[in-house]
Every structure is written in C-alpha cells, then in structure tokens.
mmCIF file of C-alpha atoms and ligand atoms in Angstrom:
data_model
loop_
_atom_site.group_PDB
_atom_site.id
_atom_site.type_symbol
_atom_site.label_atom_id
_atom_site.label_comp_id
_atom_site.label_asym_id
_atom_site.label_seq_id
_atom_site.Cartn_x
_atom_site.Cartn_y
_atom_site.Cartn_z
ATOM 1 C CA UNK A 1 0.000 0.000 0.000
ATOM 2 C CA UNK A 2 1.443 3.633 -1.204
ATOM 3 C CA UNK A 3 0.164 6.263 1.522
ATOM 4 C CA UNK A 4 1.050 10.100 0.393
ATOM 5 C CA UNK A 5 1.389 11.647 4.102
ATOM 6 C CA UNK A 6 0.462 14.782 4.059
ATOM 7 C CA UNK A 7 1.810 17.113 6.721
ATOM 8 C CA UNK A 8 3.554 14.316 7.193
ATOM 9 C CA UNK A 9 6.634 15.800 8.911
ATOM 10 C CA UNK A 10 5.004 17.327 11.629
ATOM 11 C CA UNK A 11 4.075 16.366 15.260
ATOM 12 C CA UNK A 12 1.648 14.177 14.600
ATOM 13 C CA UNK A 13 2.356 13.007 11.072
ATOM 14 C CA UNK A 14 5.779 11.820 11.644
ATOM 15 C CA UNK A 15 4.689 9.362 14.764
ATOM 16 C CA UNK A 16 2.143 8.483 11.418
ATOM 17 C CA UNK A 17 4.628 7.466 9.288
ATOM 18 C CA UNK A 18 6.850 6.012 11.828
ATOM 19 C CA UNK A 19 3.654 3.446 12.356
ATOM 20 C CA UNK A 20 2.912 2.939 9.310
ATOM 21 C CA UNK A 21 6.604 1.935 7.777
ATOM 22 C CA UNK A 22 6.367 -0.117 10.797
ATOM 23 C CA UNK A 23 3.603 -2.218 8.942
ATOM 24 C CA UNK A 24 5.280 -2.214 5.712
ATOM 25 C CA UNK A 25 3.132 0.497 3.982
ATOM 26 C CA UNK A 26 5.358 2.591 1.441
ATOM 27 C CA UNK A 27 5.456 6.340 2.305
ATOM 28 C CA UNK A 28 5.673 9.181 0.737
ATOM 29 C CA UNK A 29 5.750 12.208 2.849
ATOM 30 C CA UNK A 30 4.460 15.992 1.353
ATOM 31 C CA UNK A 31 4.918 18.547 3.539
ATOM 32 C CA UNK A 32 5.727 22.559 3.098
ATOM 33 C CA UNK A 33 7.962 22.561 6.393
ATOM 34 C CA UNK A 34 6.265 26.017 7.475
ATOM 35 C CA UNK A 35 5.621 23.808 11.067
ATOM 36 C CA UNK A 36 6.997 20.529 10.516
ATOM 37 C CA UNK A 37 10.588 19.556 10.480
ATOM 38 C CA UNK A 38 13.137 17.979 8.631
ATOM 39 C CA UNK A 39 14.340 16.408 11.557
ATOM 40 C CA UNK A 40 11.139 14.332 12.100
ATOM 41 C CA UNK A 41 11.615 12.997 8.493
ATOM 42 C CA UNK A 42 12.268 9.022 8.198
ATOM 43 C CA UNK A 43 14.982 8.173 5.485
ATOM 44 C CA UNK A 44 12.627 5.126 4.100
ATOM 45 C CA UNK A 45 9.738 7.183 3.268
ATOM 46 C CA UNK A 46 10.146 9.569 0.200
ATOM 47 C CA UNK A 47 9.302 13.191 0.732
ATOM 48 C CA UNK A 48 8.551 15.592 -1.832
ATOM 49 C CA UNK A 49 8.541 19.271 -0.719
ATOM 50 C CA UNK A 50 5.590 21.299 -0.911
ATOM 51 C CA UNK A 51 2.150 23.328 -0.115
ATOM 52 C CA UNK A 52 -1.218 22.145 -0.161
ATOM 53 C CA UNK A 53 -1.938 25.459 -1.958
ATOM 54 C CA UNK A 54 0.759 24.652 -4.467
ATOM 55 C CA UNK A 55 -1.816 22.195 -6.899
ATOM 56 C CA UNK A 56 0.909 21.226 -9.514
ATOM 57 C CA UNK A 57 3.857 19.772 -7.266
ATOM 58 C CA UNK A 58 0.549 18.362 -4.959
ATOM 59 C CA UNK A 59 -0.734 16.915 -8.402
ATOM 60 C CA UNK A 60 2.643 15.617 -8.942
ATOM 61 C CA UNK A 61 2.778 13.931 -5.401
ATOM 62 C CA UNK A 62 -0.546 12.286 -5.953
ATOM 63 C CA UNK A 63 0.506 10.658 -9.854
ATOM 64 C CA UNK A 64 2.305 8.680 -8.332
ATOM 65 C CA UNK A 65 0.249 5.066 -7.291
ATOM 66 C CA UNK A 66 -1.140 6.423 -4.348
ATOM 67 C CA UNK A 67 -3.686 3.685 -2.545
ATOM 68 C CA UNK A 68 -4.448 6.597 0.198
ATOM 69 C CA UNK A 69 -4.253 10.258 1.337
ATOM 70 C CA UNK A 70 -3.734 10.601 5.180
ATOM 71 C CA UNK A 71 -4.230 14.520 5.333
ATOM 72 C CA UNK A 72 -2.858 16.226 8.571
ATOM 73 C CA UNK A 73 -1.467 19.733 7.461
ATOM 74 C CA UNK A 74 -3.055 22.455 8.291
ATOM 75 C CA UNK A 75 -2.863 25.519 10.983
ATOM 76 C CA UNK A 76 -4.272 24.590 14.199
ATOM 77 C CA UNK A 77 -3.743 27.634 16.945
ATOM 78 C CA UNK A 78 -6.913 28.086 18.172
ATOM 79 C CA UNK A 79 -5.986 31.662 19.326
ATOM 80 C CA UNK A 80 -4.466 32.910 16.192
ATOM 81 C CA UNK A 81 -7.446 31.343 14.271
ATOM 82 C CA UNK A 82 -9.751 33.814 15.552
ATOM 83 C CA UNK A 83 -7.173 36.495 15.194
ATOM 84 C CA UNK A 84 -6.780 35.677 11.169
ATOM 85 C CA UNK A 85 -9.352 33.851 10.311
ATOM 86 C CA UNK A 86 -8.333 34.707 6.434
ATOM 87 C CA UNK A 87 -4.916 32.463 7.146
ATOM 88 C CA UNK A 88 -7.124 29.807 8.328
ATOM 89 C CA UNK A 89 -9.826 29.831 5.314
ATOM 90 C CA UNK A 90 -6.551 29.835 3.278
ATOM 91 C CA UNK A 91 -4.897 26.856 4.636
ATOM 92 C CA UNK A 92 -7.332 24.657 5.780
ATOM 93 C CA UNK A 93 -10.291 24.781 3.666
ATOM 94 C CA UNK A 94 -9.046 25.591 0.674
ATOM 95 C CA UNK A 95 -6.112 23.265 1.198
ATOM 96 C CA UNK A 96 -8.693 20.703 1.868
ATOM 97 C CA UNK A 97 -10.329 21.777 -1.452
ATOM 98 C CA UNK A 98 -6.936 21.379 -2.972
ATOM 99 C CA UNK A 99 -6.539 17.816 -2.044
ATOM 100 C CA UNK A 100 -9.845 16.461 -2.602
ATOM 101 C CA UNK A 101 -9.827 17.954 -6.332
ATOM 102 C CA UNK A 102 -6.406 16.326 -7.200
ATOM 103 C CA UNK A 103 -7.568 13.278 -5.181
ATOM 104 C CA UNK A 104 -10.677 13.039 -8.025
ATOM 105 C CA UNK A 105 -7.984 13.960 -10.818
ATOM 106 C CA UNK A 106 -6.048 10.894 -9.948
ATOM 107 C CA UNK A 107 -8.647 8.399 -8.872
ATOM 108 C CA UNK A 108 -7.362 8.148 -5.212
ATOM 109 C CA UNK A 109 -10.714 7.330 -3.117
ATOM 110 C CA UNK A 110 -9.500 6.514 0.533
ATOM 111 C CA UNK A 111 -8.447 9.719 2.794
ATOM 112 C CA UNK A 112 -7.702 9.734 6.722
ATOM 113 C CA UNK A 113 -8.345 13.502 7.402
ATOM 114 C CA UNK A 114 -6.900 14.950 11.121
ATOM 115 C CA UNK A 115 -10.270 16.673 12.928
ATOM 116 C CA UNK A 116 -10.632 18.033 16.256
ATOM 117 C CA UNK A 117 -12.754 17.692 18.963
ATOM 118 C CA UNK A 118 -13.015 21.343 18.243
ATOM 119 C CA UNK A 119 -15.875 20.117 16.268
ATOM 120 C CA UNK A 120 -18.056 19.850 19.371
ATOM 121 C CA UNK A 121 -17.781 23.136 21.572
ATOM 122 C CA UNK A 122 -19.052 23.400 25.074
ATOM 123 C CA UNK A 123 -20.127 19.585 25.749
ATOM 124 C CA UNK A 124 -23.269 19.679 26.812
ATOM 125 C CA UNK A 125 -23.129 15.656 28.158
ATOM 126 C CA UNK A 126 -19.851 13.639 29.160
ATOM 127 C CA UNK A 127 -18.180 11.692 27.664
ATOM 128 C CA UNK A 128 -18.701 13.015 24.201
ATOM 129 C CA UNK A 129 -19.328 10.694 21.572
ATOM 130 C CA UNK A 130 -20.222 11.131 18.016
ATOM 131 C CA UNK A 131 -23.126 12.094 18.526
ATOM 132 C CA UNK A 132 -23.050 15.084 20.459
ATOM 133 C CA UNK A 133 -23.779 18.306 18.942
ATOM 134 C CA UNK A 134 -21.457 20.496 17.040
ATOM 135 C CA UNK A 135 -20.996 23.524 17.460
ATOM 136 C CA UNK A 136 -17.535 24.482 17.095
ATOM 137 C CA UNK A 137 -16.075 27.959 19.332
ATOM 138 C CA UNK A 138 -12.967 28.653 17.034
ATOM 139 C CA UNK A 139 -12.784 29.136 13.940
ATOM 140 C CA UNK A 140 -10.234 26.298 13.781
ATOM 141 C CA UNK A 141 -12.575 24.404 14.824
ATOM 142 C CA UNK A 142 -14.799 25.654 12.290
ATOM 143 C CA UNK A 143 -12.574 24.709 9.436
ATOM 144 C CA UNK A 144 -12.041 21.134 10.938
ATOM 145 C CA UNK A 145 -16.147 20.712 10.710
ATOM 146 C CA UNK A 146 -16.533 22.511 7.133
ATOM 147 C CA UNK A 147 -13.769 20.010 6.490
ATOM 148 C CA UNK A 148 -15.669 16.821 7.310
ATOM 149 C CA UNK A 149 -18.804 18.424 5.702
ATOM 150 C CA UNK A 150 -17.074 18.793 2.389
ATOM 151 C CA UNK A 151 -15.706 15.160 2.812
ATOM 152 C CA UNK A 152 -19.041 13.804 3.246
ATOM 153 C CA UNK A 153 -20.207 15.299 0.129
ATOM 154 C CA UNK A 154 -17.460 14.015 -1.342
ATOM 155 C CA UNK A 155 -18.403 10.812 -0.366
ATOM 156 C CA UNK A 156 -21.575 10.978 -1.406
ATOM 157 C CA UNK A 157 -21.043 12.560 -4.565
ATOM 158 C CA UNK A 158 -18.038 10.907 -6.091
ATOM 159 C CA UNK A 159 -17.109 7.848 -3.893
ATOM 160 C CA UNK A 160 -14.643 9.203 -1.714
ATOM 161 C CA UNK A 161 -14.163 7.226 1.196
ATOM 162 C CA UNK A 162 -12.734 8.554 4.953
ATOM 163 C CA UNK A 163 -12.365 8.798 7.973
ATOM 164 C CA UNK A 164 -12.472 11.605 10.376
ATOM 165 C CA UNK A 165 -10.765 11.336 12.901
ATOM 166 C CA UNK A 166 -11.455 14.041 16.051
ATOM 167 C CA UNK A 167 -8.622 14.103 17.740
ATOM 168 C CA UNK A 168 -8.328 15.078 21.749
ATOM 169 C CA UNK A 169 -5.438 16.411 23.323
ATOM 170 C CA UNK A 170 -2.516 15.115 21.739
ATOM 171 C CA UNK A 171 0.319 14.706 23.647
ATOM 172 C CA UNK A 172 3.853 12.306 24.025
ATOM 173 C CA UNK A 173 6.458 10.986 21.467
ATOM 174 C CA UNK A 174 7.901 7.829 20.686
ATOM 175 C CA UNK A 175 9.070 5.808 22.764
ATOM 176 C CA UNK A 176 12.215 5.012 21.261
ATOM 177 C CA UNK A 177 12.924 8.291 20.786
ATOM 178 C CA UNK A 178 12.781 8.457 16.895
ATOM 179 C CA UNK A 179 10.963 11.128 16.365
ATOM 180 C CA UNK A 180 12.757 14.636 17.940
ATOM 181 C CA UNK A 181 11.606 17.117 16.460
ATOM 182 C CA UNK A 182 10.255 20.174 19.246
ATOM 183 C CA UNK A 183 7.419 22.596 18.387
ATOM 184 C CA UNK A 184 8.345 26.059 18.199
ATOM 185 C CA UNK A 185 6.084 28.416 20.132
ATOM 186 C CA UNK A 186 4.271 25.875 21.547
ATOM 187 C CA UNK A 187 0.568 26.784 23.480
ATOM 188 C CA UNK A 188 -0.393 23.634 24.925
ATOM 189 C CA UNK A 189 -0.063 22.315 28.102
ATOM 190 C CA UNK A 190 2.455 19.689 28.526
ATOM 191 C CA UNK A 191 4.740 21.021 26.005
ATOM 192 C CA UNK A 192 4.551 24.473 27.979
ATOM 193 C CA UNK A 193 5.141 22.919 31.576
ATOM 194 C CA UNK A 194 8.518 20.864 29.685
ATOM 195 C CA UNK A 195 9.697 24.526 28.541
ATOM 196 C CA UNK A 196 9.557 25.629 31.832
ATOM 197 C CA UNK A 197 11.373 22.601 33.367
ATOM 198 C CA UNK A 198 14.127 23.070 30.303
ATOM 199 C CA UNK A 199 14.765 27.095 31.494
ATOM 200 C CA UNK A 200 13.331 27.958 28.377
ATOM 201 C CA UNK A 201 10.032 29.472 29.925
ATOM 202 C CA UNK A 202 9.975 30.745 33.513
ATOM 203 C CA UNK A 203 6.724 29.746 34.960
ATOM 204 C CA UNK A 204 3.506 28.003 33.971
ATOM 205 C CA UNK A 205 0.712 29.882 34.241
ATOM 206 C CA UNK A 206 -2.139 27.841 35.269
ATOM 207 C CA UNK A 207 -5.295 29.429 33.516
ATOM 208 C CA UNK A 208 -8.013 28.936 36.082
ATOM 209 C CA UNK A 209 -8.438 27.387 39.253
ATOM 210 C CA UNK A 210 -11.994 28.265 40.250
ATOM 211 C CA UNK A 211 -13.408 25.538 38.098
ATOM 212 C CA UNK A 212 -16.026 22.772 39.131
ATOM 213 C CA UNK A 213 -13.456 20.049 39.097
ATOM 214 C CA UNK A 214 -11.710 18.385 42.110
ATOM 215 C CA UNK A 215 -8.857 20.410 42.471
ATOM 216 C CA UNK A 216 -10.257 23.074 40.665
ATOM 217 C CA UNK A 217 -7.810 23.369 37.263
ATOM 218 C CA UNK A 218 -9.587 21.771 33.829
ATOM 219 C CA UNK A 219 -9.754 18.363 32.870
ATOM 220 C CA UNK A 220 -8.663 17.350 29.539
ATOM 221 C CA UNK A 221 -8.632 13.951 27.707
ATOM 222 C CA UNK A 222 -4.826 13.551 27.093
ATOM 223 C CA UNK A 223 -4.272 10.640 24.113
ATOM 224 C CA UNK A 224 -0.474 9.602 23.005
ATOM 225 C CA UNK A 225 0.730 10.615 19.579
ATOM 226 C CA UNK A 226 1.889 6.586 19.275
ATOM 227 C CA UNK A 227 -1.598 5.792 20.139
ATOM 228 C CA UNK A 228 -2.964 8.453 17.260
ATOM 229 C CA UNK A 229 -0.839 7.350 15.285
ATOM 230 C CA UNK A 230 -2.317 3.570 15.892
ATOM 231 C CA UNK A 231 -5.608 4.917 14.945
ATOM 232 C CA UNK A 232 -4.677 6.224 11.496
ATOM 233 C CA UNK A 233 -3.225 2.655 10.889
ATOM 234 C CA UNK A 234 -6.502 1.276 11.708
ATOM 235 C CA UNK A 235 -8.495 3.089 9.987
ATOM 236 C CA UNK A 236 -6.496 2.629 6.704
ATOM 237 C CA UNK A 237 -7.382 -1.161 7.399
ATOM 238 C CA UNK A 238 -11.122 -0.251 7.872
ATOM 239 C CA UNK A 239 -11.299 1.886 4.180
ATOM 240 C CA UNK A 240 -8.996 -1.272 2.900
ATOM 241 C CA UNK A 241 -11.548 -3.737 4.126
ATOM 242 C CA UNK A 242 -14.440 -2.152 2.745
ATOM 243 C CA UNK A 243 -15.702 0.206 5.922
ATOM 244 C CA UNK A 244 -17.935 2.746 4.967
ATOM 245 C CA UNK A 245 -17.016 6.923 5.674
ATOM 246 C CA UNK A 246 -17.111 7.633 9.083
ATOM 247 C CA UNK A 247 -16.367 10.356 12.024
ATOM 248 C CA UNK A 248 -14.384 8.653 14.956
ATOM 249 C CA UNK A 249 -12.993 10.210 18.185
ATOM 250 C CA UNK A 250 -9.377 9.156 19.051
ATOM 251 C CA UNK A 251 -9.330 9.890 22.937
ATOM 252 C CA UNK A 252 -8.524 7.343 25.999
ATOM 253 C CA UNK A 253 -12.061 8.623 27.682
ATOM 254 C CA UNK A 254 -9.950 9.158 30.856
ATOM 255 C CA UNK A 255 -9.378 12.708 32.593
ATOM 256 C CA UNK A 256 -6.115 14.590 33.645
ATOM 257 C CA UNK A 257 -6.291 18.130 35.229
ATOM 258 C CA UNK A 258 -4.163 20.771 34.703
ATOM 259 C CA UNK A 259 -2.690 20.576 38.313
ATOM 260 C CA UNK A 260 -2.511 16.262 38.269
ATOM 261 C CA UNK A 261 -0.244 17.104 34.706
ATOM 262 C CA UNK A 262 1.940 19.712 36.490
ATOM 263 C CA UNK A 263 2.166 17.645 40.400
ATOM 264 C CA UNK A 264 3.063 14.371 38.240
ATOM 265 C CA UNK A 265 5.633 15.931 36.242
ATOM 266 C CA UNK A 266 7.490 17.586 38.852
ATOM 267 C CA UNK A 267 7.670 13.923 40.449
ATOM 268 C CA UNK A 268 8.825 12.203 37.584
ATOM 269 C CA UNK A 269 11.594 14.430 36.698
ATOM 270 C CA UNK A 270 12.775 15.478 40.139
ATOM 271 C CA UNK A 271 12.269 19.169 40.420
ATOM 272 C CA UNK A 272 10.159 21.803 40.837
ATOM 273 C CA UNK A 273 8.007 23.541 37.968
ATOM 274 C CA UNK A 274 7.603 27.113 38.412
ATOM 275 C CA UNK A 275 3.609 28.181 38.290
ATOM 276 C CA UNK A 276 1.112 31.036 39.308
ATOM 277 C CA UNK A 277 -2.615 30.762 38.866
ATOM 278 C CA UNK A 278 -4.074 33.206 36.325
ATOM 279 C CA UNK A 279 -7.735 33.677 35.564
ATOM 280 C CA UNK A 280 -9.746 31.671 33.135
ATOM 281 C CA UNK A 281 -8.679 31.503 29.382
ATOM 282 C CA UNK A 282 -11.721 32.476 27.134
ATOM 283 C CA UNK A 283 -13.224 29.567 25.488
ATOM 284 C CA UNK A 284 -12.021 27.027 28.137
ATOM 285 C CA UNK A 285 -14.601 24.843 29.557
ATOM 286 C CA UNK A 286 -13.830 22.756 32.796
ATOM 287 C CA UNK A 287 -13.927 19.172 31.552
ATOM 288 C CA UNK A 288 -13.672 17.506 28.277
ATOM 289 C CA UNK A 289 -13.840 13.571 28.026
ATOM 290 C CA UNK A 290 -14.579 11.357 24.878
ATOM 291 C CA UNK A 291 -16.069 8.601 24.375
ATOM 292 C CA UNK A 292 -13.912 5.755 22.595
ATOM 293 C CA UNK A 293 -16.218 3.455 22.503
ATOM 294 C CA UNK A 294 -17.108 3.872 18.222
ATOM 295 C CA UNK A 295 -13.035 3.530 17.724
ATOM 296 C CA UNK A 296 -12.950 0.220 19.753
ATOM 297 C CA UNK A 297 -16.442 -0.958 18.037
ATOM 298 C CA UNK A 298 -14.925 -0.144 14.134
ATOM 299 C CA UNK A 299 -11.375 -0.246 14.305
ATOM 300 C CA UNK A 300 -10.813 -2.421 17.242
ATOM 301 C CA UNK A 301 -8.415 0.394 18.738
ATOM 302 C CA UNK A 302 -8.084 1.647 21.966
ATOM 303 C CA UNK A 303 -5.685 3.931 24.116
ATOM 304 C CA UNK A 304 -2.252 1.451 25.243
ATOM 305 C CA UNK A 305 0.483 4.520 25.456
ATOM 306 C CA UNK A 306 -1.936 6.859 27.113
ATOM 307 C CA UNK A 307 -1.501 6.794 30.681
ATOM 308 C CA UNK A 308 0.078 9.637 32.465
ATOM 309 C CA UNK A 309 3.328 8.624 33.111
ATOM 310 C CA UNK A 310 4.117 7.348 29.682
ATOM 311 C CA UNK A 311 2.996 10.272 28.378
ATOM 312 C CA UNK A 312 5.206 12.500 30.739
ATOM 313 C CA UNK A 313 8.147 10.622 30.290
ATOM 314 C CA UNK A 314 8.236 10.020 26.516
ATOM 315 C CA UNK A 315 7.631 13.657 26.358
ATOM 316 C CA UNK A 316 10.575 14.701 29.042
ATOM 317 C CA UNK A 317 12.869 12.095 27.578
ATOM 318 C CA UNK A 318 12.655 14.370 24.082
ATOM 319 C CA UNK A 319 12.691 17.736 25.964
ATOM 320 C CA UNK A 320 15.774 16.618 28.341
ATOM 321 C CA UNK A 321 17.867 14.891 25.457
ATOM 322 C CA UNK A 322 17.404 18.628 23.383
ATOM 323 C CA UNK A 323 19.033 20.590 26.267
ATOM 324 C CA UNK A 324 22.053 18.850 25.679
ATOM 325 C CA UNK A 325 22.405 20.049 22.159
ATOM 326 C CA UNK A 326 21.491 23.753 23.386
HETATM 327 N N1 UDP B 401 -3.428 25.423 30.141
HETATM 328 C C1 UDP B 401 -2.897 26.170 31.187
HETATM 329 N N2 UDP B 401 -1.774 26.902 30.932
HETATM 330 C C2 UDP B 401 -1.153 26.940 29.718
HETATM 331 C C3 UDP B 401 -1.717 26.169 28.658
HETATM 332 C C4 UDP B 401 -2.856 25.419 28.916
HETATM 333 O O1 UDP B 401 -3.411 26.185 32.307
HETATM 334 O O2 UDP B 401 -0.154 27.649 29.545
HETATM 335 C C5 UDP B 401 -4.640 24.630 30.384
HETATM 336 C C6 UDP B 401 -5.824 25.084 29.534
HETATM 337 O O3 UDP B 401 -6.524 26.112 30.178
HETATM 338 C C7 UDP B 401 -6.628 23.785 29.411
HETATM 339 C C8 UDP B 401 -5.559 22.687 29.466
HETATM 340 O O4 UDP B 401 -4.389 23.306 30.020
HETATM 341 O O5 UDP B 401 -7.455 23.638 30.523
HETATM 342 C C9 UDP B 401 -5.231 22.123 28.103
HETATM 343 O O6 UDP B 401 -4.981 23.211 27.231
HETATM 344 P P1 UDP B 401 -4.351 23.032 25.791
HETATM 345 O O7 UDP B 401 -4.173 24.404 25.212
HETATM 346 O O8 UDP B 401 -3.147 22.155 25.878
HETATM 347 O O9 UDP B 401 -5.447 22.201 24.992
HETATM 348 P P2 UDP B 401 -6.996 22.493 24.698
HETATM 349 O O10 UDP B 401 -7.766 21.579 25.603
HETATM 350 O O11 UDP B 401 -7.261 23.941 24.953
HETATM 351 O O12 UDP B 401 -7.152 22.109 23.276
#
C-alpha cells in the first residue's frame, strides 16, 4: 500500500509514518515545512517538498500510485485562528479543497483527514461521543467541521471514502525516541510545563483554578501521539476492508487536570516547575472527556500509550535529550 502523508513531517504526522513503515506500507511524505521539520523525516519514506496550496507539485505527489491520502497539514492555533481567520480559510479549507480535487484527478478514493474535537464546543453531556452536537467555538474548529462536511459530500457525490478522525489532546512521542523534532512556540499544556522545566520558559501559568473540578484546574482527555498514530493505521485497514465513511474520536475517555499534569511531572523528573494561577482563558470549559467506545467498536483500537506517566516521560525524555544540544 502507497500512503502520500500529508503534513507528514510534523508532530503528529511523523509518529504516522513512523507506524505505518512499521507495517510495511510505502510512504511518501508531502509537507511545506512552514511547522513541521526535517528532523522528524524518516529516510525510508520519500518526501517531496511542498504546499497544499501549491496544486501542480501536490498533483505531482498524488501521480504517483497512491492507494491513500492521510491529510494532517493544516494551521491549528486556536488563538491565532480567531485572530486571522483569512490564514485559516486559506490553509485549511481551501487546502482541503486542494486535495480532494487532485484526489478526483487521480482516482485516489480513501483519505484519513486529522479533525478536532473542536468540532463539538461546550459539551453539553460527558463523555462526548459522536453524537453530540457540534458547534464548534474557534474558527479552527470551524474549518475542521466545514472540512468533514465537504468530505461527506465528497463521499456521497463521487465515492470518496474517509475517515475523520477528532482528535483530543494530543500529547507524548515515541518511545524510542525516533521522532525529535520540538514545536516552536508551543501553546499547549504539557509542552509548555517541559519549557519551563528546560529554562526555556519561567513559569507556567495555570489558567483557572476556580473551576467545578476536584482540584479546581480543567480536565482534559490527554491521548499519546503513538496511540494516534495507531488509529490512522486502523483506519487505513477499515477503508482497505471495505468500511464505509465515518467520524471517529481518538481519545482514551480518561481525565487529567491541569494541576494532576503539572504535580506528576514535577515527580517524575525530580524538580520543581515554576507556576502562578491566572484567571480563566476564554473559550475554556472545565472538563472535556470522549467517548472511545465507536473507535474500539470499528477499528478495534483503543488507548495502550496513554496513561500519564508514559505520556510524561516520553515527552521529558525528548525535551531533556534537546538541552544537551542547546
Ligand atoms: N493550560 C494552562 N496553561 C497553559 C496552557 C494550557 O493552564 O499555559 C490549560 C488550559 O486552560 C486547558 C488545558 O491546560 O485547561 C489544556 O490546554 P491546551 O491548550 O493544551 O489544549 P486544549 O484543551 O485547549 O485544546
């Protein structure tokens, strides 16, 4: 099986390709580096550079006997997103646009597209499931719905078949420590509380701790990028085998607060984390759980890497090995 992976040298997308060279699939990796990294690139997989907005070098990519599109770039600050919403339009929808059009061109019909749980908004029940309303509160979000919306069409219209998969918090790296590349700028959580145990940042601020949660700080469902990365493998098998389009959340259905994340990481590692409480952070709600129960039902997948200290410490093992090339 030839899988064109793109975004492929990102966060996400390289734990991807790691899994899915792992299985034997042959790779080919298309990505504009703007976010992801050489670094993360694996020497067996091909990788051809370039934009989702560029449609001749992304027609090129796709001539060439792909069996399957696992789609992944895109922006994804939530903040800046409804700052410049224009940059998001750009990139994501017309980008997905972009792909699905040169997809038709070259009779690819199987595509693994990277949602959010964005999709959902405020959950009004817990754990969500597929189900649950959507209503997203960025526009981020917003593009990662229109997204699925045009994929369904798709679907129905020309026999594209997919899988959406709404991701939850993403967090950890490989185990093995294959895959090193560090975001730049990060804004989420763990990534934030390693920069400040690395001297990069000098404190964590902790946005709330007034909420109606046990220790008061947000609960988030935290799922390992191996884990993801699992998921995309799985549902490739699912298109392969015949499944029909679907939207599937990739979470463990498990809760970590903020403070559990920060307390748990200052044990594993040894020291103390800097951190002051701040007020909210607009557009936070206090918990948000998913259900996993349609993954495990259709792709027989479920969470293995996700628990916290696996997460921590495939995360801190990256973070810690960096400093000494500082
Ligand atoms: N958070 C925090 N300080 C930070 C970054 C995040 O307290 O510097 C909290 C945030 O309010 C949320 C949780 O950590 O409750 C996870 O936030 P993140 O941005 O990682 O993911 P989100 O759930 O917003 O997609």
């Amino acid at each position: 099986m030839h899988i064109l992976v793109i975004g492929g040298a990102g966060y996400i997308g390289s734990h991807v390709v790691k899994e899915l060279l792992q299985q034997g699939a042959k790779v080919t990796v298309y990505d504009d580096l703007s976010t992801g990294q050489q670094i993360n690139l694996f020497p067996s997989a091909h990788f051809i550079k370039g934009s989702i907005l560029d449609t001749d070098t992304l027609g090129h990519a796709m001539a060439q006997n792909v069996d399957a599109v696992i789609f992944l770039a895109g922006k994804k600050a939530v903040g800046e997103s409804m700052q410049n919403p224009a940059k998001y339009a750009t990139t994501n929808l017309t980008g997905a646009i972009n792909v699905l059009n040169i997809m038709l061109e070259y009779g690819v019909n199987k595509i693994i597209f990277s949602s959010s749980a964005s999709v959902y908004g405020s959950p009004e029940y817990l754990p969500i499931d597929e189900k649950h309303p959507v209503n997203p509160m960025s526009f981020y979000g917003f593009t990662k719905l229109e997204t699925e919306r045009l994929l369904k069409w798709y679907s129905d219209l020309k026999g594209i078949h997919f899988v959406a998969l709404r991701y939850f918090n993403a967090v950890g790296y490989d185990a093995n420590g294959d895959i090193k590349g560090l975001e730049k700028n990060p804004q989420n959580l763990l990534p934030i509380i390693m920069e400040v145990a690395c001297g990069i940042r000098p404190l964590l601020t902790i946005f709330g701790h007034d909420y109606d949660t046990p220790d008061g700080t947000c609960i988030r469902d935290y799922i390992h990028v191996t884990d993801l990365a699992t998921g995309h493998w799985k549902a490739l098998e699912y298109l392969k085998n015949g499944g029909k389009s679907e939207i599937i959340n990739l979470g463990t259905g498990k809760g970590i607060s903020v403070m559990e994340m920060l307390q748990k990481t200052q044990e594993l590692i040894g020291h103390k984390i800097k951190s002051v409480f701040d007020t909210r952070r607009a557009g936070d709600v206090a918990v948000v759980t998913a259900s996993a129960q349609k993954a495990k039902e259709l792709l027989n997948w479920q969470a293995q890497h996700s628990d916290i200290d696996s997460i921590i410490q495939t995360t801190w093992a990256v973070y810690k090995n960096s400093m000494k090339n500082v």
